[in-house]
Short mmCIF file of C-alpha atoms in Angstrom, two decimals:
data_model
loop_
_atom_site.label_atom_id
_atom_site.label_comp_id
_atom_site.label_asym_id
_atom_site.label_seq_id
_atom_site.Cartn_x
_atom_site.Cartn_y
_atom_site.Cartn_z
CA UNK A 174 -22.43 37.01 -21.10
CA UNK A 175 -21.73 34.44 -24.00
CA UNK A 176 -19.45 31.78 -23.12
CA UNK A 177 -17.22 29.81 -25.98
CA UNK A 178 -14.14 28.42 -26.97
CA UNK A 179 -11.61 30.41 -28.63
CA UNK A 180 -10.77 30.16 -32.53
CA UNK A 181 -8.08 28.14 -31.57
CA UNK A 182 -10.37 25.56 -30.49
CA UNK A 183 -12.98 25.71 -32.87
CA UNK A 184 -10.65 25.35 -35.63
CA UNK A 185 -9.42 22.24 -33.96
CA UNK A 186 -13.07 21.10 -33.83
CA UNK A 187 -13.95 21.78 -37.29
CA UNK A 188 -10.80 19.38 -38.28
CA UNK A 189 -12.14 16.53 -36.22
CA UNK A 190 -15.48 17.07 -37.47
CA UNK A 191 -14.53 17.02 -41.16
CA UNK A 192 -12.43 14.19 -40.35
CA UNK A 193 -14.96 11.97 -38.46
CA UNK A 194 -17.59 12.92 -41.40
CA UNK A 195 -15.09 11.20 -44.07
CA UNK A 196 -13.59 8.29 -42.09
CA UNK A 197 -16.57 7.03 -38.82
CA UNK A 198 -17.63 3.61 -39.08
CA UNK A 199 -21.23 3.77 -40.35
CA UNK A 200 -23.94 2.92 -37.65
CA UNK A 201 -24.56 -0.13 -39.59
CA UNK A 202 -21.26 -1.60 -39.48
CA UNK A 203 -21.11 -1.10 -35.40
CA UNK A 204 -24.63 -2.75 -35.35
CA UNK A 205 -23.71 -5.87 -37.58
CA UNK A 206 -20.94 -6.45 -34.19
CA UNK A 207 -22.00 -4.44 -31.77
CA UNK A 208 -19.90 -6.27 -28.76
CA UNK A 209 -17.04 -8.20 -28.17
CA UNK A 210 -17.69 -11.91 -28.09
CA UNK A 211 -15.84 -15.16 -27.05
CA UNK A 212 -12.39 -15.25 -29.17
CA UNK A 213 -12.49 -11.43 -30.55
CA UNK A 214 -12.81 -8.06 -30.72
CA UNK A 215 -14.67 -6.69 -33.31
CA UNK A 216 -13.27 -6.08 -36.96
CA UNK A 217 -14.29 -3.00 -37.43
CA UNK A 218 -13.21 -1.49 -33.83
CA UNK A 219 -9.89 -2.89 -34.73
CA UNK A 220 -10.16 -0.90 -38.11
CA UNK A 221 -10.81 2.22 -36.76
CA UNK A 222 -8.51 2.68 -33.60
CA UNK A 223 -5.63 2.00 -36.20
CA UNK A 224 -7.54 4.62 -38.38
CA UNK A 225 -7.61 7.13 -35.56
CA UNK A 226 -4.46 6.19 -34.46
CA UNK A 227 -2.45 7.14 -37.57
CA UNK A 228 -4.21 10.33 -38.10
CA UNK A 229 -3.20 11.31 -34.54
CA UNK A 230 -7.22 11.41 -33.10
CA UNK A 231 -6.90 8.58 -31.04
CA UNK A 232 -5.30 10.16 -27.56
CA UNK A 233 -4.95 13.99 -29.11
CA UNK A 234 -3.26 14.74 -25.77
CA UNK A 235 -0.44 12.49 -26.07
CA UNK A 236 2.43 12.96 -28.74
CA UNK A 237 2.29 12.01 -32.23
CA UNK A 238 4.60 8.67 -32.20
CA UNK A 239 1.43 7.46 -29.54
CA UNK A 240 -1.44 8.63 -31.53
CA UNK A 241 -2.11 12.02 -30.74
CA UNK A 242 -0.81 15.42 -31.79
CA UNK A 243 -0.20 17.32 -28.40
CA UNK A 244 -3.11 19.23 -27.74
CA UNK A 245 -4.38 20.46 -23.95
CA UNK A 246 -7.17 19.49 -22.30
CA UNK A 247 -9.35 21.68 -23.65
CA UNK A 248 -9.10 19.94 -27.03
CA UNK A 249 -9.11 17.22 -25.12
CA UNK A 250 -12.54 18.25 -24.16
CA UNK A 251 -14.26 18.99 -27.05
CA UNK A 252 -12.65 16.02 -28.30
CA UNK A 253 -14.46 13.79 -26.28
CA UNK A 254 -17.86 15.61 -27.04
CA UNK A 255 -17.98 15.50 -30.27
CA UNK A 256 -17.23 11.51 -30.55
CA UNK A 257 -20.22 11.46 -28.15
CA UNK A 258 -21.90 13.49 -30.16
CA UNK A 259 -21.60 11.08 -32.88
CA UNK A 260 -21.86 7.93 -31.08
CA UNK A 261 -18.62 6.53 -31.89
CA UNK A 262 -16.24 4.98 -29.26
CA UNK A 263 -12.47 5.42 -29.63
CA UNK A 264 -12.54 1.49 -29.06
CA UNK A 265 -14.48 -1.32 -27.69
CA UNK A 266 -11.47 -2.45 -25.47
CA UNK A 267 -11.73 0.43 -22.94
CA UNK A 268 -9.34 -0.90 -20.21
CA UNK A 269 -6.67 -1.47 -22.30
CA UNK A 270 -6.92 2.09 -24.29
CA UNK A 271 -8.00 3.76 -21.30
CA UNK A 272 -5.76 2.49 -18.51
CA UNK A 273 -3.34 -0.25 -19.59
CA UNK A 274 -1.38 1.61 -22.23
CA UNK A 275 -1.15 4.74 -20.42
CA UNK A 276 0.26 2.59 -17.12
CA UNK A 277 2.61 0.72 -19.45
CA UNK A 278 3.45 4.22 -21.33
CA UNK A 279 4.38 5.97 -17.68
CA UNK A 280 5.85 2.91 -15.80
CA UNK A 281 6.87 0.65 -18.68
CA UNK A 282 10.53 -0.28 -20.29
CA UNK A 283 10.68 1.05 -23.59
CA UNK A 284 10.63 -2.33 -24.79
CA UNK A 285 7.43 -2.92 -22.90
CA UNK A 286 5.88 0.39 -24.47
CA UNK A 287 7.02 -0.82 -27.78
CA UNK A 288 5.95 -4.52 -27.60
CA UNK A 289 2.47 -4.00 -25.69
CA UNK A 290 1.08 -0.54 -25.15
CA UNK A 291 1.56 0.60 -29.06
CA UNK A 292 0.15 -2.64 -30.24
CA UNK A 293 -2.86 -1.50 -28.38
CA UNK A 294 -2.66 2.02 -29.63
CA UNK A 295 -2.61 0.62 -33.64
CA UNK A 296 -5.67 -1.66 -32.89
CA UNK A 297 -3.65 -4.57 -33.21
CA UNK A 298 -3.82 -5.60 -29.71
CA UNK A 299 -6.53 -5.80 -26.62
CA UNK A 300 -5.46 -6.12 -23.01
CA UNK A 301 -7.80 -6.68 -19.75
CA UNK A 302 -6.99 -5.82 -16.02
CA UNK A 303 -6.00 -8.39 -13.44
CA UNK A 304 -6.99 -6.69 -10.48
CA UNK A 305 -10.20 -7.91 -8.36
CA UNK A 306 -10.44 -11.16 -6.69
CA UNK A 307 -12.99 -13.09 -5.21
CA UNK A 308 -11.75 -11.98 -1.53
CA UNK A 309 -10.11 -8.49 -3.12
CA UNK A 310 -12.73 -6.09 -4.68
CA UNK A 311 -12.87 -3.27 -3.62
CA UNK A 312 -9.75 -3.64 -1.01
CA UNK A 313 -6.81 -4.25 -4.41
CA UNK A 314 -4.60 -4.45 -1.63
CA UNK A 315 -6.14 -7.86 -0.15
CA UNK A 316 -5.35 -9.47 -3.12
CA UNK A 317 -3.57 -12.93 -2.93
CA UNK A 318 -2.64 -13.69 -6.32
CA UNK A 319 1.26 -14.58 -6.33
CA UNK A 320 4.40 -14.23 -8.68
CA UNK A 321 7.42 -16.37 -7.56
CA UNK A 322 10.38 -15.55 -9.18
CA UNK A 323 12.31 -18.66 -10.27
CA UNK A 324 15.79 -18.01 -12.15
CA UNK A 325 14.37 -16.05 -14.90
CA UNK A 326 10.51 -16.54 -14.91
CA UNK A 327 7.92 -15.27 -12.79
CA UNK A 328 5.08 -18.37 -11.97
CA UNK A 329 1.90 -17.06 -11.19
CA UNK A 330 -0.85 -18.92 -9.17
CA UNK A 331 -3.84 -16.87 -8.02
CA UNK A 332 -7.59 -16.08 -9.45
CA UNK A 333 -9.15 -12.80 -10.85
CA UNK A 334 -13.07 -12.26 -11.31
CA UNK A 335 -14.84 -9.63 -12.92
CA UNK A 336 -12.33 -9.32 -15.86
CA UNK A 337 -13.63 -7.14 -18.54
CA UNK A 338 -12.40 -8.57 -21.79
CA UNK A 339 -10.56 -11.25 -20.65
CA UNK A 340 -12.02 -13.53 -23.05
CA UNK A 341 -10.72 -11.77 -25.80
CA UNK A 342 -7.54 -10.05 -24.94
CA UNK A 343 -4.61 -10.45 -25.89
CA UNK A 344 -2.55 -10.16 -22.33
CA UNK A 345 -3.00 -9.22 -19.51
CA UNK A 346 -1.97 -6.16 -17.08
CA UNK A 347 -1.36 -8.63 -13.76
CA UNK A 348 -1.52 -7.04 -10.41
CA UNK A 349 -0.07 -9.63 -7.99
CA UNK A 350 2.15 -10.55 -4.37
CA UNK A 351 5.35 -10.62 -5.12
CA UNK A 352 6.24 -10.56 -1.33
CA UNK A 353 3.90 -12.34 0.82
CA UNK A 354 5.58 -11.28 4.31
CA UNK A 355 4.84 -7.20 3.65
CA UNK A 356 2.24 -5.51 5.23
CA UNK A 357 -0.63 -5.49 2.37
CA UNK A 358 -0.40 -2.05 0.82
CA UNK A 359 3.52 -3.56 0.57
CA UNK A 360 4.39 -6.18 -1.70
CA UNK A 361 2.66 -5.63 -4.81
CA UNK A 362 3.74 -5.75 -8.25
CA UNK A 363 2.73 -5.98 -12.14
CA UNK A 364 3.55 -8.03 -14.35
CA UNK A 365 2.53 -8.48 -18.03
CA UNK A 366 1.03 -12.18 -18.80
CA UNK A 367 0.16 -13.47 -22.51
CA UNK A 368 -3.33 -14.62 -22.18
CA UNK A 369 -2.59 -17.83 -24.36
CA UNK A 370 0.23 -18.46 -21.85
CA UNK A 371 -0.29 -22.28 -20.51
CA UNK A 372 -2.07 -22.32 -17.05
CA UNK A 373 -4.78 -19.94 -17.97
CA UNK A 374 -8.24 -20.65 -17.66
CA UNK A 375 -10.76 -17.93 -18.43
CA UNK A 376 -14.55 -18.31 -17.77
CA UNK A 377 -17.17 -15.91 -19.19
CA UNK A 378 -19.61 -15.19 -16.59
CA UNK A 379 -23.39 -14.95 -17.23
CA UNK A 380 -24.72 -11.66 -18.53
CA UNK A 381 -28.17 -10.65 -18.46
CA UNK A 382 -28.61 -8.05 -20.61
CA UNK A 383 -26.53 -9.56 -23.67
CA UNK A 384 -25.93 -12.94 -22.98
CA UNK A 385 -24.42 -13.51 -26.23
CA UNK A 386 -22.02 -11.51 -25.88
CA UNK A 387 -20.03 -12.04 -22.51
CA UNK A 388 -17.39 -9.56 -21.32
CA UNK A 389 -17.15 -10.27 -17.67
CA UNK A 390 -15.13 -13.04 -16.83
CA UNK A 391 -13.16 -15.41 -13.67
CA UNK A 392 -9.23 -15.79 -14.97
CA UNK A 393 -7.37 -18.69 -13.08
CA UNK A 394 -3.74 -18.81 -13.02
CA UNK A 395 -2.11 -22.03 -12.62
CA UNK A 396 1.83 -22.30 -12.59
CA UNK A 397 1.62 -19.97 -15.24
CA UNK A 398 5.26 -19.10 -16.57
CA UNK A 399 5.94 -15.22 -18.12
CA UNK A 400 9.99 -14.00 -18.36
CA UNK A 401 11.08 -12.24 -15.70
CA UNK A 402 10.99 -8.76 -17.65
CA UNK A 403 7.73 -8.70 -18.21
CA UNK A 404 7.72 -7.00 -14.67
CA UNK A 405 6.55 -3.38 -14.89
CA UNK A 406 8.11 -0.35 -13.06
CA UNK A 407 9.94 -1.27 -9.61
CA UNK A 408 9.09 -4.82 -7.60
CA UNK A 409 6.51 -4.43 -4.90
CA UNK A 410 6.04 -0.53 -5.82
CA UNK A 411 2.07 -1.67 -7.55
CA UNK A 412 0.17 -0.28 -4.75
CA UNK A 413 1.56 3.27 -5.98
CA UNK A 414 1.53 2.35 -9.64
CA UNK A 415 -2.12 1.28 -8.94
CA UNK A 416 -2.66 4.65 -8.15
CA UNK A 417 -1.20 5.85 -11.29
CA UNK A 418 -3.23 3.50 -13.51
CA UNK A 419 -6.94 3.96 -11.85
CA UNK A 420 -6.26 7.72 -12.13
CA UNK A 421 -6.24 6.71 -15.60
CA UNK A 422 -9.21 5.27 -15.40
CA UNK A 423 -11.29 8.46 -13.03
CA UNK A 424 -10.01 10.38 -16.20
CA UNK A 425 -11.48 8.04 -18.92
#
């Protein structure tokens, strides 16, 4: 028995393959800024995803107004060998192709999709995750980070830790309380937050195997003031978008 893809397939492989030969970034370039460091994401990663991106081989699953062209997963598949294959990532901000466009994309206003997720999808934006906290790894639903509403502003006071790319992103996807007296699982919600929004403080935390090039970081939120539709999906539904978003993530 000889197992295979069908022609389908293959021709859909042979286009990628052509297509990565004539428009990768060289190993060189990714070597000259291999990382993300304090204040950026790299140049050329930011090249490329809008490169992908407008050919339609950055998400081929998804439709072609988000970067793909509507292939299963199959495609999807081979897809995702072949860039291993050739040692190129899609992008060097993971969480926010990986999980914080897609959330945004299922759960998001239009004007949310439009104003955050496709910025990320066209390279022109990076977003991090606000969900651990020093007393809420593992357990999201311990966490203690707060949004108040007041009039038409949500003020956030809380702490994150372990925030991949927080030194560089652009905003933030903010799980926080939104109602303190529900049982823990209750009470939830996200909220988009502008990382050079006054009351942030984010600390890079020490790295031992590139210390020059920190990705892990603490954010502290400190009366920090985003409009009140910058909430995503339905107030105090987050435990089930949460859900949504790290299936996201078991499938990147």
């Amino acid at each position: 028995m000889k197992l295979g893809f069908d022609d389908e397939v293959e021709a859909f492989r042979a286009e990628l393959l052509e297509w990565l030969a004539a428009n990768r970034p060289s190993p060189e370039e990714m070597a000259a800024d291999p990382s993300v460091s304090t204040g950026h994401a790299p140049a050329w990663a930011r090249r490329w995803t809008r490169a992908m991106f407008d050919a339609g081989w950055l998400v081929p699953g998804w439709p072609a107004e988000l970067g793909g062209r509507g292939v299963g997963s199959i495609e999807t598949f081979v897809y995702l060998e072949e860039l291993a294959k050739a040692k190129v990532p899609r992008t060097t901000n993971v969480q926010g192709l990986g999980i914080v466009a897609p959330s945004i994309v299922d759960y998001g206003t239009p004007e949310q999709v439009q104003h955050y997720a496709l910025p990320i999808l066209r390279g022109e934006a990076t977003a991090c995750l606000g969900m651990s906290e020093p007393d809420a790894g593992s357990d999201l639903a311990s966490l203690k980070t707060r949004a108040v509403l007041e009039g038409d502003e949500w003020v956030i006071d809380g702490q994150k830790v372990w925030t991949s790319g927080a030194n560089y992103a652009d905003f933030c996807f903010l799980f926080c309380r939104t109602d303190p007296d529900a049982p823990k699982h209750k009470g939830i919600s996200i909220v988009l937050v502008p990382m050079d929004t006054p009351g942030i403080t984010v600390r890079p935390l020490p790295e031992l195997i590139r210390p020059e090039h920190p990705d892990l970081n603490e954010v502290f939120l400190d009366g920090v003031r985003v409009p009140a539709t910058n909430l995503v999906g339905t107030l105090n539904d987050g435990w089930a978008m949460a859900n949504g978003s790290l299936a996201h993530e078991r499938g990147m």
